[in-house]
Coordinates of C-alpha atoms and ligand atoms in Angstrom, one line a residue:
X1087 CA 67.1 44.3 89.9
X1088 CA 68.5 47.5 87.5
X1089 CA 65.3 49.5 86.9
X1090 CA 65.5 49.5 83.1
X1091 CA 63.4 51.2 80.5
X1092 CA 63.4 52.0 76.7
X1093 CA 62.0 54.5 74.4
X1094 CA 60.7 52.9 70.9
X1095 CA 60.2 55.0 68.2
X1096 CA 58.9 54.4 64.6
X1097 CA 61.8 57.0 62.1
X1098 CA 58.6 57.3 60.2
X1099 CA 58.3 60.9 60.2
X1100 CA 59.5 63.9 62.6
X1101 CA 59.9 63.2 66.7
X1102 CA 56.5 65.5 67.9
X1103 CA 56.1 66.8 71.3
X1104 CA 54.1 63.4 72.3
X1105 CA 57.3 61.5 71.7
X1106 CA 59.4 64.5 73.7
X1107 CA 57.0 63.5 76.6
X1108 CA 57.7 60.0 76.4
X1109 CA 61.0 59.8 76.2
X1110 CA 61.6 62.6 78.7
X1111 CA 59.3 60.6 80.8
X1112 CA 61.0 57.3 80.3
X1113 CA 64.4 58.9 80.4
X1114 CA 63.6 61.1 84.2
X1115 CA 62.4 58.2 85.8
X1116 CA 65.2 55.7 85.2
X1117 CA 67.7 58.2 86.3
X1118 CA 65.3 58.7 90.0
X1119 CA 65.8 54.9 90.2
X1120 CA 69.7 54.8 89.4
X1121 CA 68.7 52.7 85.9
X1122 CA 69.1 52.5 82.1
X1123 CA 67.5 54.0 79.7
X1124 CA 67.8 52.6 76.1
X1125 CA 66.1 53.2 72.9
X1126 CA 65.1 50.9 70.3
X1127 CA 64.6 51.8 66.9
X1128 CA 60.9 50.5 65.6
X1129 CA 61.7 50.1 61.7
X1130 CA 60.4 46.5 61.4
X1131 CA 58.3 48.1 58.9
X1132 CA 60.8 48.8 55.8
X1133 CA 58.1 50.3 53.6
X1134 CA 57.7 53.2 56.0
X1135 CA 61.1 53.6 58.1
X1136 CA 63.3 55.9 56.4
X1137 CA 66.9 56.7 57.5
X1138 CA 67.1 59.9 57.4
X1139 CA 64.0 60.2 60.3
X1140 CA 66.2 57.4 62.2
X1141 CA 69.2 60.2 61.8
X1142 CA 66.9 62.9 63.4
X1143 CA 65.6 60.8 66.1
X1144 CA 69.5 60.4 67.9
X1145 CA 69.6 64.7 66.6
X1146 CA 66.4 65.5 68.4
X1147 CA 66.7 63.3 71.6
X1148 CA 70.2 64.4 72.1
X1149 CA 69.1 68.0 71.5
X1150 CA 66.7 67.4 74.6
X1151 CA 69.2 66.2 76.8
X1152 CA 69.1 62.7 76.9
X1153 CA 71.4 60.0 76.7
X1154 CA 70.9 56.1 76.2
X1155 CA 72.8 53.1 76.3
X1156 CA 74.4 52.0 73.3
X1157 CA 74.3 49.9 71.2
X1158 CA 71.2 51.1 70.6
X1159 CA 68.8 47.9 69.0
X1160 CA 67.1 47.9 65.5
X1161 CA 64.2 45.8 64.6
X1162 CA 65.5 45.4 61.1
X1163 CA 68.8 43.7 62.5
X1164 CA 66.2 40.9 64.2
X1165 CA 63.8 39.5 61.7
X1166 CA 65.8 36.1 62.6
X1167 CA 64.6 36.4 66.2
X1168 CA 61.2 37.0 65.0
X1169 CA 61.3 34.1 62.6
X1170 CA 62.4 31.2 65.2
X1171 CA 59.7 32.6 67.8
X1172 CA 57.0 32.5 64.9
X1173 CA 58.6 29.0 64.1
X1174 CA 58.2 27.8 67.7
X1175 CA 54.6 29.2 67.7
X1176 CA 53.5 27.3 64.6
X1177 CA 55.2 24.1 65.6
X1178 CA 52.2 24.5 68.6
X1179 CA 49.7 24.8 66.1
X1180 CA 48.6 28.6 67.7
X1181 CA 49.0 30.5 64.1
X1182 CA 47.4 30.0 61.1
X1183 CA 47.8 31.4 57.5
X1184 CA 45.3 34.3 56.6
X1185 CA 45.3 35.1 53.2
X1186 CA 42.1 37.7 53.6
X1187 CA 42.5 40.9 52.6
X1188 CA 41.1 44.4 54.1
X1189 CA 38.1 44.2 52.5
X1190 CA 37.3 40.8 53.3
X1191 CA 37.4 41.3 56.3
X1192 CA 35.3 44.3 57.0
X1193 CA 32.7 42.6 54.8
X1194 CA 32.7 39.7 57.2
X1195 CA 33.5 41.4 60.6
X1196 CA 30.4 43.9 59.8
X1197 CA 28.0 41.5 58.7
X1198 CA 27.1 39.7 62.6
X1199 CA 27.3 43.2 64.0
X1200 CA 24.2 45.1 62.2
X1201 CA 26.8 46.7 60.0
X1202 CA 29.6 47.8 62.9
X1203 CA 32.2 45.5 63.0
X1204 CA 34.1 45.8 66.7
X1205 CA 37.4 47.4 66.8
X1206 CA 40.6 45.9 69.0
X1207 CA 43.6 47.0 69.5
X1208 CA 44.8 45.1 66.5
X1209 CA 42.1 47.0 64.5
X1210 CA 38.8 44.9 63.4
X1211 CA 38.4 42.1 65.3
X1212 CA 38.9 39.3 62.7
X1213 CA 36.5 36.9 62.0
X1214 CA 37.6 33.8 61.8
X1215 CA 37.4 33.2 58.5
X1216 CA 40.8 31.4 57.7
X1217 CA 40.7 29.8 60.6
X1218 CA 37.7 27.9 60.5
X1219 CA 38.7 26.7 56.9
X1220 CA 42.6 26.0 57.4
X1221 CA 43.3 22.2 57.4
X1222 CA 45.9 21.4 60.2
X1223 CA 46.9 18.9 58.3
X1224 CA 47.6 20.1 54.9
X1225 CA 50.2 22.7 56.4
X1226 CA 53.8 22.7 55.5
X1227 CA 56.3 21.8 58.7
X1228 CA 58.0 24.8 58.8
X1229 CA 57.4 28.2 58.1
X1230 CA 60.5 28.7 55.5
X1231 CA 58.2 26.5 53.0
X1232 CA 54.8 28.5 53.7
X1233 CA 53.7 30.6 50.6
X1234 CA 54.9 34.3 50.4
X1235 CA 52.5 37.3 51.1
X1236 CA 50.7 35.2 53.6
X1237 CA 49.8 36.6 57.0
X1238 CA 49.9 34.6 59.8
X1239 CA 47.2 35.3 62.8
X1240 CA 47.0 33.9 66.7
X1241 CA 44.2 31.7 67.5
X1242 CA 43.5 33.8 70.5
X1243 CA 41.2 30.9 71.6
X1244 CA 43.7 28.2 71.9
X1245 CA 46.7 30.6 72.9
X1246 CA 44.1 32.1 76.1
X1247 CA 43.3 28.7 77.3
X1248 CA 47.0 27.2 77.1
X1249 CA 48.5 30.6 79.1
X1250 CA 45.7 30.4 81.6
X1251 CA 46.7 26.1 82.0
X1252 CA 50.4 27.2 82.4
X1253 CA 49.4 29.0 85.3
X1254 CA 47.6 26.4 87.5
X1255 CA 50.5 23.5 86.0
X1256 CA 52.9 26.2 88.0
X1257 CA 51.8 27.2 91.2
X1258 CA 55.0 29.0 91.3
X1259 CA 54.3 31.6 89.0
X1260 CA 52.9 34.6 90.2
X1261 CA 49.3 35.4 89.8
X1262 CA 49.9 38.0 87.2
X1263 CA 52.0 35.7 84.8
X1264 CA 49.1 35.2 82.7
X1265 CA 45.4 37.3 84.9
X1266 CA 47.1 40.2 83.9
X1267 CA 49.9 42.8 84.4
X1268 CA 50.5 45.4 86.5
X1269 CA 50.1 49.1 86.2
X1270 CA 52.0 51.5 87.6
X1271 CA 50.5 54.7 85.2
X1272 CA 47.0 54.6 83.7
X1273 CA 44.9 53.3 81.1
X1274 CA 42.5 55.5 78.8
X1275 CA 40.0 55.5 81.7
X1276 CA 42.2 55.8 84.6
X1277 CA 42.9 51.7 85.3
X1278 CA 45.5 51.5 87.5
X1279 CA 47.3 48.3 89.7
X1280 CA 46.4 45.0 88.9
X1281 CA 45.0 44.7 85.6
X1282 CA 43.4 41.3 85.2
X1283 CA 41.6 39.9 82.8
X1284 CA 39.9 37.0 81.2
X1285 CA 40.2 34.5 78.3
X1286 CA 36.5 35.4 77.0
X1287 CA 37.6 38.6 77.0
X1288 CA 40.7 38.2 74.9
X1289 CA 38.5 36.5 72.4
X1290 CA 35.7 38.9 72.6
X1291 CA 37.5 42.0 72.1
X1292 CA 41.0 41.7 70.4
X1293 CA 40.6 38.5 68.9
X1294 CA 43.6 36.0 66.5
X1295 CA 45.8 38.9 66.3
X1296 CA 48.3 39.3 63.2
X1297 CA 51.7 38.1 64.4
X1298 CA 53.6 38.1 60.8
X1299 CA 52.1 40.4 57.8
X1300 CA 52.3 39.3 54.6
X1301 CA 55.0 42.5 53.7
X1302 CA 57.2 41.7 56.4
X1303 CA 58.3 39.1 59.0
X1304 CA 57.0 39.6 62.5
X1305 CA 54.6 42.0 63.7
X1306 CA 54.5 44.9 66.3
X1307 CA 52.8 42.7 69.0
X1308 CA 55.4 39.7 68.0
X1309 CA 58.3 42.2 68.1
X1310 CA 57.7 44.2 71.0
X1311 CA 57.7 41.7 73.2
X1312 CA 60.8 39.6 72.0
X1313 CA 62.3 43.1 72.3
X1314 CA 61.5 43.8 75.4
X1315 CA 62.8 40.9 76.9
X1316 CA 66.3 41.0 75.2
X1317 CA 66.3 44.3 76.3
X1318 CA 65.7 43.0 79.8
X1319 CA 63.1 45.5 80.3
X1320 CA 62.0 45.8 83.7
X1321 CA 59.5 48.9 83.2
X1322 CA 57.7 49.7 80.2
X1323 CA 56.5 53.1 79.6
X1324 CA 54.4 54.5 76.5
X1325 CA 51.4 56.1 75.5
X1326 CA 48.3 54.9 76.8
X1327 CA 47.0 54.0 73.0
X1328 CA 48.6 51.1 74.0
X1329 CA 47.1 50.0 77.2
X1330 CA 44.6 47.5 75.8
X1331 CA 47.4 45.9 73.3
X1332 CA 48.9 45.2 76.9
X1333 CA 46.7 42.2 76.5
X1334 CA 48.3 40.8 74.0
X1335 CA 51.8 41.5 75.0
X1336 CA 50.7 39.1 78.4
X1337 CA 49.6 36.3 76.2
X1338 CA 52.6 36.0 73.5
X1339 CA 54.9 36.7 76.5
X1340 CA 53.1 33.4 78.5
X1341 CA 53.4 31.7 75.7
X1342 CA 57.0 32.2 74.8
X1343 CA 57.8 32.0 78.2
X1344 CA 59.2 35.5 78.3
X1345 CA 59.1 37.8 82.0
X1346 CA 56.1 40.5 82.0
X1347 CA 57.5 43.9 82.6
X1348 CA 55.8 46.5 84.8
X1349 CA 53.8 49.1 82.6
X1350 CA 53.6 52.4 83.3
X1351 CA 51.2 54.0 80.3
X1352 CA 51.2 57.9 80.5
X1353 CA 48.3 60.6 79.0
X1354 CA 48.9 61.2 75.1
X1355 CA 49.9 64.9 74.7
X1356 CA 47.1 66.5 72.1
X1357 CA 46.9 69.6 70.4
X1358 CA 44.3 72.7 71.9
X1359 CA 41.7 71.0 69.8
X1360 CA 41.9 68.3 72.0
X1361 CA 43.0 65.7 69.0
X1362 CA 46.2 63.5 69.4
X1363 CA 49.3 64.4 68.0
X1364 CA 50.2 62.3 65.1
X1365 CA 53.7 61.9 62.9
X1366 CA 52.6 64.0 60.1
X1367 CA 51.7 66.6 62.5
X1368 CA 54.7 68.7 61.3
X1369 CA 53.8 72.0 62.9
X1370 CA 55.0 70.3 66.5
X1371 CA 57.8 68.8 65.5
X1372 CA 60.7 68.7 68.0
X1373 CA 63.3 69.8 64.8
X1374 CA 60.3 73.1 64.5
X1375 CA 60.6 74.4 67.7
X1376 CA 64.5 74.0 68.0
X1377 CA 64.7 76.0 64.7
X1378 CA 62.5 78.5 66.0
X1379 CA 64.5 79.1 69.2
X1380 CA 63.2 77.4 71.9
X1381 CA 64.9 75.4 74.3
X1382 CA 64.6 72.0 75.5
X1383 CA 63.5 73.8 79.0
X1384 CA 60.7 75.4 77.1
X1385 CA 59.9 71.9 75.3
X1386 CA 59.8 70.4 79.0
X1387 CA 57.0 73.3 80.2
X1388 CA 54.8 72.4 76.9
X1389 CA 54.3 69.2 77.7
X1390 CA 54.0 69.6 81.8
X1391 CA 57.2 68.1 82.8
X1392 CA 57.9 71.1 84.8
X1393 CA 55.7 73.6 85.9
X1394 CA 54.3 76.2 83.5
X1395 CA 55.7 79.7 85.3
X1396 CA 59.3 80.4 84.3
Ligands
LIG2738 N1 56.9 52.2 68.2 C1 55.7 52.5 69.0 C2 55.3 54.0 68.6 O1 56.1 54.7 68.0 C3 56.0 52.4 70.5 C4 55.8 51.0 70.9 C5 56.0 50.8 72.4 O2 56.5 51.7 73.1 O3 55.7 49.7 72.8 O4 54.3 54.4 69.0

């Protein structure tokens, strides 16, 4: 199998040197396995994409030395693919409409938890209040007659317990199609290999995940992985931010019945205050340092790709 592996950016501000690092990354080790590298362009979001940073995302990887596979895929060309998958996951009864807003939540995520509400990797863990009042039976058939501006969440419960059945119905399927996935980088605290872990856990600590938002169909989690697999992604490899959302990738890819890639989650690169580099984070823009002189060597050195003495 063609090692094959993508870069993902957001055009939702400047390429910083985190991203050069990733993508570098990404791009060095499918060419030491003879494979692809392609990029995808994260705009699923049309409130924050803006062309003009898409335009300097093909500037500034190019500038570095990279090339991808064309035609390069944009989220904004695949709400459709998003839309049938959400379709086939309602039609299971695993979504149901949330219409609570930020607020609500945090007032009801807070109030069990002495005042702290617990934070997943899809932010606050939600509490469950749509879903323990949504009538089953009172729900439209198909999601082209649900109301607008209505997010639509995963019942982790029901989705954890169905993935984990899937398994033991097929003995064929290997161990990590739903346990877990495996690593070939890190996580935040150095997990590496087999990553397993367990339906309480999924419940516990990420919790019914948003998988459409009520300004746009789909979500990250929902896209990604649909993404991934048309892509025919064999290795993914990103920021370890997004180790734990790994999680949910496993689930919505059992129950779609999509492949699990391998993951290969890298160190984020942060600035000599030790804080991660963010978008708005100007000063270490890729576009800065070109204009300043340096060269994609030097941009390699920063962010320990090759060895610090010239
Ligand atoms: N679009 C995400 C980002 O810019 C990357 C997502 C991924 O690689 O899975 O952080």
């Amino acid at each position: 199998m063609t090692f094959r592996t993508r870069f993902a950016p957001s055009p939702t501000g400047p390429l910083h040197l985190g991203h050069a690092y990733s993508a570098m990354l990404a791009h060095d080790m499918a060419m030491e396995n003879g494979g692809d590298f392609l990029l995808r362009i994260e705009d699923i979001d049309q409130t924050r994409s803006r062309p003009e940073w898409e335009d300097q995302i093909y500037e500034d990887l190019a500038w570095l030395g990279l090339s991808w596979e064309t035609p390069v895929l944009r989220q904004s060309d695949r709400v459709d693919t998003y839309r049938a998958a959400l379709q086939r996951l309602w039609e299971n009864d695993w979504l149901y409409p949330c219409r609570c807003n930020r607020k609500d939540i945090l007032a009801a995520a807070a109030a069990p938890n002495e005042g702290t509400p617990l934070v997943g990797p899809d932010g606050i863990v939600y509490p469950g209040t749509c879903r323990s009042t949504h009538d089953p039976s009172g729900l439209p058939n198909s999601l082209t007659e649900m109301p607008t501006a209505t997010a639509l969440r995963l019942n982790m419960a029901m989705a954890a317990a169905l993935a984990t059945e899937h398994r033991i119905d097929d003995p064929d399927r290997p161990w990590s199609a739903f346990g877990g996935f495996t690593e070939t980088g890190a996580g935040p605290d150095g997990e590496t290999g087999l990553i397993e872990f367990t339906e309480g856990s999924l419940i516990d600590t990420i919790g019914d995940v948003v998988l459409s938002r009520r300004d746009f169909v789909g979500s990250y989690h929902l896209s990604v992985v649909l993404d991934d697999a048309d892509q025919q992604i064999t290795h993914v490899i990103r920021g370890n931010d997004l180790f734990e959302a790994t999680k949910i990738h496993v689930v919505l890819q059992r129950l779609l019945g999509l492949p699990t890639p391998i993951y290969h989650h890298h160190q984020l690169i942060r600035d000599e205050a030790g804080k991660r580099l963010a978008k708005r984070d100007d000063a270490r823009a890729i576009s800065k340092f070109r204009e300043e002189g340096h060269t994609p060597e030097d941009i390699r050195r920063m962010v320990g790709l090759i060895s610090q003495a010239p």
